[in-house]
Amino acid sequence: MRQPVSLFKLLADETRSTIVMLLRESGEMCVCDICAVTAESQPKISRHMALLREASLVIDRREGKWVYYRLSPHMPAWAAQIIDTAWNCEREKIRTTLANASCRAC
């Protein structure tokens, strides 16, 4: 992530923006939980996660057959500030969405 325009292009997609806000709220989520909350298929979420990972916005870890994602602690401070500001605007919506979702794939 070298320039703000790259971040804005990534977050312009509603699914990726939602994923980033979910990770900001939850800290860490497995792919199945992200699929359940966004009502998107696993291949689609995996593709979005690959783009976010390539941009160094998220990092992942494997635990058995599950992959867990979280926001990267190594992203530039300016990018983290933008995400925090967006999250502050959306936090009640994100919290409600998380509260109403259940993991269907796990």
mmCIF file of N, CA and C in Angstrom:
data_model
loop_
_atom_site.group_PDB
_atom_site.id
_atom_site.type_symbol
_atom_site.label_atom_id
_atom_site.label_comp_id
_atom_site.label_asym_id
_atom_site.label_seq_id
_atom_site.Cartn_x
_atom_site.Cartn_y
_atom_site.Cartn_z
ATOM 1 N N MET A 1 0.863 -1.169 0.000
ATOM 2 C CA MET A 1 0.000 0.000 0.000
ATOM 3 C C MET A 1 0.901 1.221 0.000
ATOM 4 N N ARG A 2 1.109 1.781 -1.144
ATOM 5 C CA ARG A 2 2.036 2.899 -1.246
ATOM 6 C C ARG A 2 1.343 4.253 -1.351
ATOM 7 N N GLN A 3 0.149 4.276 -1.912
ATOM 8 C CA GLN A 3 -0.537 5.545 -2.113
ATOM 9 C C GLN A 3 -2.000 5.437 -1.684
ATOM 10 N N PRO A 4 -2.561 6.540 -1.219
ATOM 11 C CA PRO A 4 -3.971 6.518 -0.807
ATOM 12 C C PRO A 4 -4.919 6.054 -1.903
ATOM 13 N N VAL A 5 -4.638 6.379 -3.147
ATOM 14 C CA VAL A 5 -5.550 5.982 -4.210
ATOM 15 C C VAL A 5 -5.703 4.464 -4.269
ATOM 16 N N SER A 6 -4.649 3.721 -3.945
ATOM 17 C CA SER A 6 -4.729 2.252 -3.923
ATOM 18 C C SER A 6 -5.708 1.788 -2.849
ATOM 19 N N LEU A 7 -5.634 2.392 -1.678
ATOM 20 C CA LEU A 7 -6.559 2.050 -0.604
ATOM 21 C C LEU A 7 -7.989 2.392 -0.998
ATOM 22 N N PHE A 8 -8.186 3.569 -1.562
ATOM 23 C CA PHE A 8 -9.530 3.980 -1.946
ATOM 24 C C PHE A 8 -10.117 3.052 -3.008
ATOM 25 N N LYS A 9 -9.301 2.600 -3.944
ATOM 26 C CA LYS A 9 -9.779 1.653 -4.968
ATOM 27 C C LYS A 9 -10.202 0.336 -4.332
ATOM 28 N N LEU A 10 -9.401 -0.139 -3.381
ATOM 29 C CA LEU A 10 -9.754 -1.387 -2.691
ATOM 30 C C LEU A 10 -11.050 -1.243 -1.908
ATOM 31 N N LEU A 11 -11.179 -0.147 -1.182
ATOM 32 C CA LEU A 11 -12.351 0.035 -0.325
ATOM 33 C C LEU A 11 -13.585 0.516 -1.081
ATOM 34 N N ALA A 12 -13.425 0.848 -2.356
ATOM 35 C CA ALA A 12 -14.579 1.265 -3.154
ATOM 36 C C ALA A 12 -15.533 0.097 -3.402
ATOM 37 N N ASP A 13 -15.008 -1.121 -3.315
ATOM 38 C CA ASP A 13 -15.861 -2.296 -3.449
ATOM 39 C C ASP A 13 -16.584 -2.525 -2.119
ATOM 40 N N GLU A 14 -17.902 -2.628 -2.163
ATOM 41 C CA GLU A 14 -18.690 -2.729 -0.941
ATOM 42 C C GLU A 14 -18.350 -3.975 -0.121
ATOM 43 N N THR A 15 -18.108 -5.087 -0.796
ATOM 44 C CA THR A 15 -17.771 -6.309 -0.068
ATOM 45 C C THR A 15 -16.436 -6.168 0.654
ATOM 46 N N ARG A 16 -15.425 -5.645 -0.027
ATOM 47 C CA ARG A 16 -14.121 -5.459 0.623
ATOM 48 C C ARG A 16 -14.201 -4.448 1.757
ATOM 49 N N SER A 17 -14.940 -3.382 1.552
ATOM 50 C CA SER A 17 -15.115 -2.385 2.602
ATOM 51 C C SER A 17 -15.786 -3.015 3.824
ATOM 52 N N THR A 18 -16.810 -3.808 3.588
ATOM 53 C CA THR A 18 -17.499 -4.488 4.692
ATOM 54 C C THR A 18 -16.564 -5.438 5.417
ATOM 55 N N ILE A 19 -15.765 -6.191 4.672
ATOM 56 C CA ILE A 19 -14.815 -7.122 5.284
ATOM 57 C C ILE A 19 -13.844 -6.370 6.181
ATOM 58 N N VAL A 20 -13.306 -5.270 5.702
ATOM 59 C CA VAL A 20 -12.352 -4.489 6.487
ATOM 60 C C VAL A 20 -13.024 -3.959 7.759
ATOM 61 N N MET A 21 -14.265 -3.489 7.651
ATOM 62 C CA MET A 21 -14.969 -2.990 8.828
ATOM 63 C C MET A 21 -15.256 -4.123 9.813
ATOM 64 N N LEU A 22 -15.599 -5.306 9.301
ATOM 65 C CA LEU A 22 -15.833 -6.460 10.170
ATOM 66 C C LEU A 22 -14.563 -6.854 10.920
ATOM 67 N N LEU A 23 -13.452 -6.852 10.206
ATOM 68 C CA LEU A 23 -12.184 -7.194 10.845
ATOM 69 C C LEU A 23 -11.774 -6.133 11.860
ATOM 70 N N ARG A 24 -12.059 -4.896 11.568
ATOM 71 C CA ARG A 24 -11.754 -3.806 12.510
ATOM 72 C C ARG A 24 -12.556 -3.991 13.797
ATOM 73 N N GLU A 25 -13.793 -4.419 13.661
ATOM 74 C CA GLU A 25 -14.660 -4.626 14.820
ATOM 75 C C GLU A 25 -14.305 -5.911 15.578
ATOM 76 N N SER A 26 -14.090 -6.993 14.852
ATOM 77 C CA SER A 26 -13.930 -8.310 15.472
ATOM 78 C C SER A 26 -12.506 -8.659 15.861
ATOM 79 N N GLY A 27 -11.561 -8.044 15.216
ATOM 80 C CA GLY A 27 -10.175 -8.397 15.461
ATOM 81 C C GLY A 27 -9.714 -9.485 14.521
ATOM 82 N N GLU A 28 -10.409 -10.616 14.524
ATOM 83 C CA GLU A 28 -10.046 -11.740 13.663
ATOM 84 C C GLU A 28 -11.301 -12.526 13.328
ATOM 85 N N MET A 29 -11.370 -13.004 12.088
ATOM 86 C CA MET A 29 -12.520 -13.798 11.653
ATOM 87 C C MET A 29 -12.061 -14.887 10.704
ATOM 88 N N CYS A 30 -12.753 -16.027 10.769
ATOM 89 C CA CYS A 30 -12.478 -17.076 9.793
ATOM 90 C C CYS A 30 -13.312 -16.807 8.538
ATOM 91 N N VAL A 31 -12.908 -17.418 7.457
ATOM 92 C CA VAL A 31 -13.587 -17.211 6.182
ATOM 93 C C VAL A 31 -15.062 -17.577 6.289
ATOM 94 N N CYS A 32 -15.369 -18.650 7.009
ATOM 95 C CA CYS A 32 -16.776 -19.069 7.110
ATOM 96 C C CYS A 32 -17.627 -17.991 7.776
ATOM 97 N N ASP A 33 -17.071 -17.311 8.776
ATOM 98 C CA ASP A 33 -17.814 -16.235 9.441
ATOM 99 C C ASP A 33 -18.004 -15.041 8.514
ATOM 100 N N ILE A 34 -16.975 -14.715 7.746
ATOM 101 C CA ILE A 34 -17.081 -13.598 6.798
ATOM 102 C C ILE A 34 -18.134 -13.922 5.749
ATOM 103 N N CYS A 35 -18.152 -15.165 5.273
ATOM 104 C CA CYS A 35 -19.169 -15.586 4.298
ATOM 105 C C CYS A 35 -20.570 -15.461 4.883
ATOM 106 N N ALA A 36 -20.728 -15.884 6.134
ATOM 107 C CA ALA A 36 -22.043 -15.825 6.775
ATOM 108 C C ALA A 36 -22.527 -14.392 6.937
ATOM 109 N N VAL A 37 -21.645 -13.520 7.356
ATOM 110 C CA VAL A 37 -22.033 -12.125 7.605
ATOM 111 C C VAL A 37 -22.327 -11.389 6.305
ATOM 112 N N THR A 38 -21.532 -11.635 5.273
ATOM 113 C CA THR A 38 -21.701 -10.918 4.005
ATOM 114 C C THR A 38 -22.684 -11.600 3.062
ATOM 115 N N ALA A 39 -23.072 -12.825 3.368
ATOM 116 C CA ALA A 39 -23.953 -13.629 2.506
ATOM 117 C C ALA A 39 -23.340 -13.835 1.120
ATOM 118 N N GLU A 40 -22.031 -13.973 1.086
ATOM 119 C CA GLU A 40 -21.305 -14.221 -0.154
ATOM 120 C C GLU A 40 -20.694 -15.612 -0.109
ATOM 121 N N SER A 41 -20.393 -16.161 -1.283
ATOM 122 C CA SER A 41 -19.812 -17.491 -1.366
ATOM 123 C C SER A 41 -18.356 -17.497 -0.925
ATOM 124 N N GLN A 42 -17.864 -18.667 -0.542
ATOM 125 C CA GLN A 42 -16.483 -18.790 -0.110
ATOM 126 C C GLN A 42 -15.493 -18.417 -1.212
ATOM 127 N N PRO A 43 -15.695 -18.858 -2.470
ATOM 128 C CA PRO A 43 -14.739 -18.440 -3.504
ATOM 129 C C PRO A 43 -14.686 -16.917 -3.702
ATOM 130 N N LYS A 44 -15.842 -16.266 -3.619
ATOM 131 C CA LYS A 44 -15.869 -14.813 -3.790
ATOM 132 C C LYS A 44 -15.146 -14.116 -2.640
ATOM 133 N N ILE A 45 -15.392 -14.563 -1.421
ATOM 134 C CA ILE A 45 -14.719 -13.967 -0.263
ATOM 135 C C ILE A 45 -13.224 -14.233 -0.343
ATOM 136 N N SER A 46 -12.840 -15.427 -0.735
ATOM 137 C CA SER A 46 -11.410 -15.744 -0.846
ATOM 138 C C SER A 46 -10.719 -14.848 -1.860
ATOM 139 N N ARG A 47 -11.386 -14.526 -2.948
ATOM 140 C CA ARG A 47 -10.808 -13.628 -3.948
ATOM 141 C C ARG A 47 -10.625 -12.221 -3.372
ATOM 142 N N HIS A 48 -11.633 -11.734 -2.664
ATOM 143 C CA HIS A 48 -11.517 -10.420 -2.023
ATOM 144 C C HIS A 48 -10.400 -10.423 -0.981
ATOM 145 N N MET A 49 -10.293 -11.510 -0.228
ATOM 146 C CA MET A 49 -9.253 -11.595 0.788
ATOM 147 C C MET A 49 -7.869 -11.610 0.143
ATOM 148 N N ALA A 50 -7.741 -12.262 -1.002
ATOM 149 C CA ALA A 50 -6.455 -12.283 -1.709
ATOM 150 C C ALA A 50 -6.047 -10.866 -2.106
ATOM 151 N N LEU A 51 -6.991 -10.076 -2.582
ATOM 152 C CA LEU A 51 -6.684 -8.690 -2.959
ATOM 153 C C LEU A 51 -6.277 -7.868 -1.742
ATOM 154 N N LEU A 52 -6.982 -8.051 -0.638
ATOM 155 C CA LEU A 52 -6.651 -7.323 0.593
ATOM 156 C C LEU A 52 -5.298 -7.765 1.148
ATOM 157 N N ARG A 53 -5.009 -9.058 1.013
ATOM 158 C CA ARG A 53 -3.716 -9.570 1.478
ATOM 159 C C ARG A 53 -2.570 -9.051 0.599
ATOM 160 N N GLU A 54 -2.774 -9.036 -0.715
ATOM 161 C CA GLU A 54 -1.757 -8.511 -1.636
ATOM 162 C C GLU A 54 -1.452 -7.042 -1.370
ATOM 163 N N ALA A 55 -2.448 -6.304 -0.903
ATOM 164 C CA ALA A 55 -2.271 -4.883 -0.582
ATOM 165 C C ALA A 55 -1.710 -4.687 0.826
ATOM 166 N N SER A 56 -1.447 -5.766 1.519
ATOM 167 C CA SER A 56 -0.912 -5.744 2.890
ATOM 168 C C SER A 56 -1.871 -5.110 3.894
ATOM 169 N N LEU A 57 -3.165 -5.187 3.608
ATOM 170 C CA LEU A 57 -4.152 -4.689 4.573
ATOM 171 C C LEU A 57 -4.538 -5.755 5.583
ATOM 172 N N VAL A 58 -4.468 -7.024 5.175
ATOM 173 C CA VAL A 58 -4.809 -8.119 6.082
ATOM 174 C C VAL A 58 -3.692 -9.146 6.097
ATOM 175 N N ILE A 59 -3.651 -9.881 7.188
ATOM 176 C CA ILE A 59 -2.762 -11.030 7.280
ATOM 177 C C ILE A 59 -3.619 -12.231 7.656
ATOM 178 N N ASP A 60 -3.102 -13.415 7.386
ATOM 179 C CA ASP A 60 -3.881 -14.612 7.666
ATOM 180 C C ASP A 60 -3.060 -15.614 8.445
ATOM 181 N N ARG A 61 -3.781 -16.562 9.031
ATOM 182 C CA ARG A 61 -3.148 -17.688 9.695
ATOM 183 C C ARG A 61 -4.046 -18.898 9.510
ATOM 184 N N ARG A 62 -3.433 -20.050 9.388
ATOM 185 C CA ARG A 62 -4.183 -21.298 9.241
ATOM 186 C C ARG A 62 -4.279 -21.995 10.586
ATOM 187 N N GLU A 63 -5.441 -22.555 10.799
ATOM 188 C CA GLU A 63 -5.662 -23.400 11.973
ATOM 189 C C GLU A 63 -6.475 -24.591 11.491
ATOM 190 N N GLY A 64 -5.787 -25.697 11.270
ATOM 191 C CA GLY A 64 -6.452 -26.854 10.681
ATOM 192 C C GLY A 64 -6.883 -26.520 9.265
ATOM 193 N N LYS A 65 -8.154 -26.740 8.975
ATOM 194 C CA LYS A 65 -8.655 -26.432 7.630
ATOM 195 C C LYS A 65 -9.185 -25.004 7.499
ATOM 196 N N TRP A 66 -9.177 -24.248 8.578
ATOM 197 C CA TRP A 66 -9.713 -22.896 8.559
ATOM 198 C C TRP A 66 -8.606 -21.855 8.379
ATOM 199 N N VAL A 67 -8.973 -20.773 7.703
ATOM 200 C CA VAL A 67 -8.063 -19.640 7.543
ATOM 201 C C VAL A 67 -8.696 -18.458 8.271
ATOM 202 N N TYR A 68 -7.917 -17.847 9.138
ATOM 203 C CA TYR A 68 -8.368 -16.695 9.912
ATOM 204 C C TYR A 68 -7.649 -15.448 9.417
ATOM 205 N N TYR A 69 -8.401 -14.353 9.330
ATOM 206 C CA TYR A 69 -7.855 -13.084 8.848
ATOM 207 C C TYR A 69 -7.990 -12.012 9.914
ATOM 208 N N ARG A 70 -7.044 -11.090 9.873
ATOM 209 C CA ARG A 70 -7.121 -9.894 10.719
ATOM 210 C C ARG A 70 -6.428 -8.753 9.977
ATOM 211 N N LEU A 71 -6.716 -7.532 10.400
ATOM 212 C CA LEU A 71 -6.051 -6.390 9.793
ATOM 213 C C LEU A 71 -4.564 -6.451 10.121
ATOM 214 N N SER A 72 -3.769 -6.065 9.164
ATOM 215 C CA SER A 72 -2.320 -6.115 9.351
ATOM 216 C C SER A 72 -1.857 -5.000 10.293
ATOM 217 N N PRO A 73 -1.050 -5.342 11.281
ATOM 218 C CA PRO A 73 -0.491 -4.309 12.149
ATOM 219 C C PRO A 73 0.623 -3.526 11.452
ATOM 220 N N HIS A 74 0.998 -3.972 10.257
ATOM 221 C CA HIS A 74 2.098 -3.347 9.522
ATOM 222 C C HIS A 74 1.624 -2.376 8.436
ATOM 223 N N MET A 75 0.310 -2.162 8.349
ATOM 224 C CA MET A 75 -0.158 -1.215 7.337
ATOM 225 C C MET A 75 0.282 0.193 7.733
ATOM 226 N N PRO A 76 0.420 1.078 6.754
ATOM 227 C CA PRO A 76 0.823 2.454 7.077
ATOM 228 C C PRO A 76 -0.172 3.118 8.033
ATOM 229 N N ALA A 77 0.349 3.998 8.877
ATOM 230 C CA ALA A 77 -0.495 4.682 9.862
ATOM 231 C C ALA A 77 -1.627 5.453 9.197
ATOM 232 N N TRP A 78 -1.358 6.075 8.049
ATOM 233 C CA TRP A 78 -2.402 6.836 7.370
ATOM 234 C C TRP A 78 -3.541 5.916 6.924
ATOM 235 N N ALA A 79 -3.219 4.692 6.492
ATOM 236 C CA ALA A 79 -4.257 3.739 6.068
ATOM 237 C C ALA A 79 -5.075 3.290 7.278
ATOM 238 N N ALA A 80 -4.401 3.018 8.394
ATOM 239 C CA ALA A 80 -5.100 2.628 9.617
ATOM 240 C C ALA A 80 -6.032 3.740 10.095
ATOM 241 N N GLN A 81 -5.602 4.990 9.955
ATOM 242 C CA GLN A 81 -6.453 6.126 10.350
ATOM 243 C C GLN A 81 -7.698 6.209 9.482
ATOM 244 N N ILE A 82 -7.555 5.993 8.185
ATOM 245 C CA ILE A 82 -8.708 6.020 7.287
ATOM 246 C C ILE A 82 -9.685 4.921 7.662
ATOM 247 N N ILE A 83 -9.165 3.724 7.916
ATOM 248 C CA ILE A 83 -10.027 2.603 8.300
ATOM 249 C C ILE A 83 -10.711 2.886 9.629
ATOM 250 N N ASP A 84 -9.995 3.424 10.598
ATOM 251 C CA ASP A 84 -10.589 3.764 11.889
ATOM 252 C C ASP A 84 -11.688 4.811 11.750
ATOM 253 N N THR A 85 -11.458 5.797 10.917
ATOM 254 C CA THR A 85 -12.462 6.845 10.705
ATOM 255 C C THR A 85 -13.716 6.258 10.064
ATOM 256 N N ALA A 86 -13.525 5.417 9.056
ATOM 257 C CA ALA A 86 -14.671 4.769 8.404
ATOM 258 C C ALA A 86 -15.407 3.877 9.394
ATOM 259 N N TRP A 87 -14.658 3.137 10.193
ATOM 260 C CA TRP A 87 -15.273 2.260 11.188
ATOM 261 C C TRP A 87 -16.083 3.062 12.204
ATOM 262 N N ASN A 88 -15.563 4.214 12.637
ATOM 263 C CA ASN A 88 -16.308 5.065 13.577
ATOM 264 C C ASN A 88 -17.653 5.489 13.008
ATOM 265 N N CYS A 89 -17.713 5.696 11.706
ATOM 266 C CA CYS A 89 -18.976 6.071 11.053
ATOM 267 C C CYS A 89 -19.932 4.885 10.927
ATOM 268 N N GLU A 90 -19.391 3.680 10.835
ATOM 269 C CA GLU A 90 -20.192 2.489 10.545
ATOM 270 C C GLU A 90 -20.311 1.512 11.713
ATOM 271 N N ARG A 91 -19.721 1.820 12.855
ATOM 272 C CA ARG A 91 -19.604 0.807 13.894
ATOM 273 C C ARG A 91 -20.929 0.249 14.386
ATOM 274 N N GLU A 92 -21.954 1.055 14.547
ATOM 275 C CA GLU A 92 -23.239 0.530 15.021
ATOM 276 C C GLU A 92 -23.849 -0.415 13.991
ATOM 277 N N LYS A 93 -23.752 -0.053 12.730
ATOM 278 C CA LYS A 93 -24.253 -0.918 11.653
ATOM 279 C C LYS A 93 -23.481 -2.238 11.635
ATOM 280 N N ILE A 94 -22.162 -2.169 11.763
ATOM 281 C CA ILE A 94 -21.327 -3.366 11.752
ATOM 282 C C ILE A 94 -21.640 -4.243 12.969
ATOM 283 N N ARG A 95 -21.793 -3.646 14.118
ATOM 284 C CA ARG A 95 -22.114 -4.410 15.334
ATOM 285 C C ARG A 95 -23.462 -5.098 15.217
ATOM 286 N N THR A 96 -24.430 -4.406 14.642
ATOM 287 C CA THR A 96 -25.743 -5.007 14.436
ATOM 288 C C THR A 96 -25.663 -6.157 13.445
ATOM 289 N N THR A 97 -24.928 -5.948 12.367
ATOM 290 C CA THR A 97 -24.761 -6.988 11.358
ATOM 291 C C THR A 97 -24.125 -8.230 11.975
ATOM 292 N N LEU A 98 -23.081 -8.042 12.774
ATOM 293 C CA LEU A 98 -22.415 -9.169 13.418
ATOM 294 C C LEU A 98 -23.345 -9.870 14.404
ATOM 295 N N ALA A 99 -24.113 -9.120 15.138
ATOM 296 C CA ALA A 99 -25.012 -9.697 16.132
ATOM 297 C C ALA A 99 -26.102 -10.533 15.476
ATOM 298 N N ASN A 100 -26.529 -10.150 14.276
ATOM 299 C CA ASN A 100 -27.599 -10.841 13.587
ATOM 300 C C ASN A 100 -27.124 -12.003 12.723
ATOM 301 N N ALA A 101 -25.830 -12.119 12.530
ATOM 302 C CA ALA A 101 -25.286 -13.176 11.664
ATOM 303 C C ALA A 101 -24.919 -14.412 12.474
ATOM 304 N N SER A 102 -24.966 -15.528 11.809
ATOM 305 C CA SER A 102 -24.497 -16.765 12.423
ATOM 306 C C SER A 102 -23.635 -17.505 11.427
ATOM 307 N N CYS A 103 -22.685 -18.230 11.925
ATOM 308 C CA CYS A 103 -21.760 -18.954 11.050
ATOM 309 C C CYS A 103 -22.475 -20.195 10.524
ATOM 310 N N ARG A 104 -22.708 -20.211 9.221
ATOM 311 C CA ARG A 104 -23.401 -21.349 8.596
ATOM 312 C C ARG A 104 -22.437 -22.439 8.163
ATOM 313 N N ALA A 105 -21.200 -22.077 7.838
ATOM 314 C CA ALA A 105 -20.273 -23.039 7.263
ATOM 315 C C ALA A 105 -19.475 -23.811 8.310
ATOM 316 N N CYS A 106 -19.378 -23.292 9.520
ATOM 317 C CA CYS A 106 -18.541 -23.946 10.551
ATOM 318 C C CYS A 106 -19.229 -25.139 11.156
#
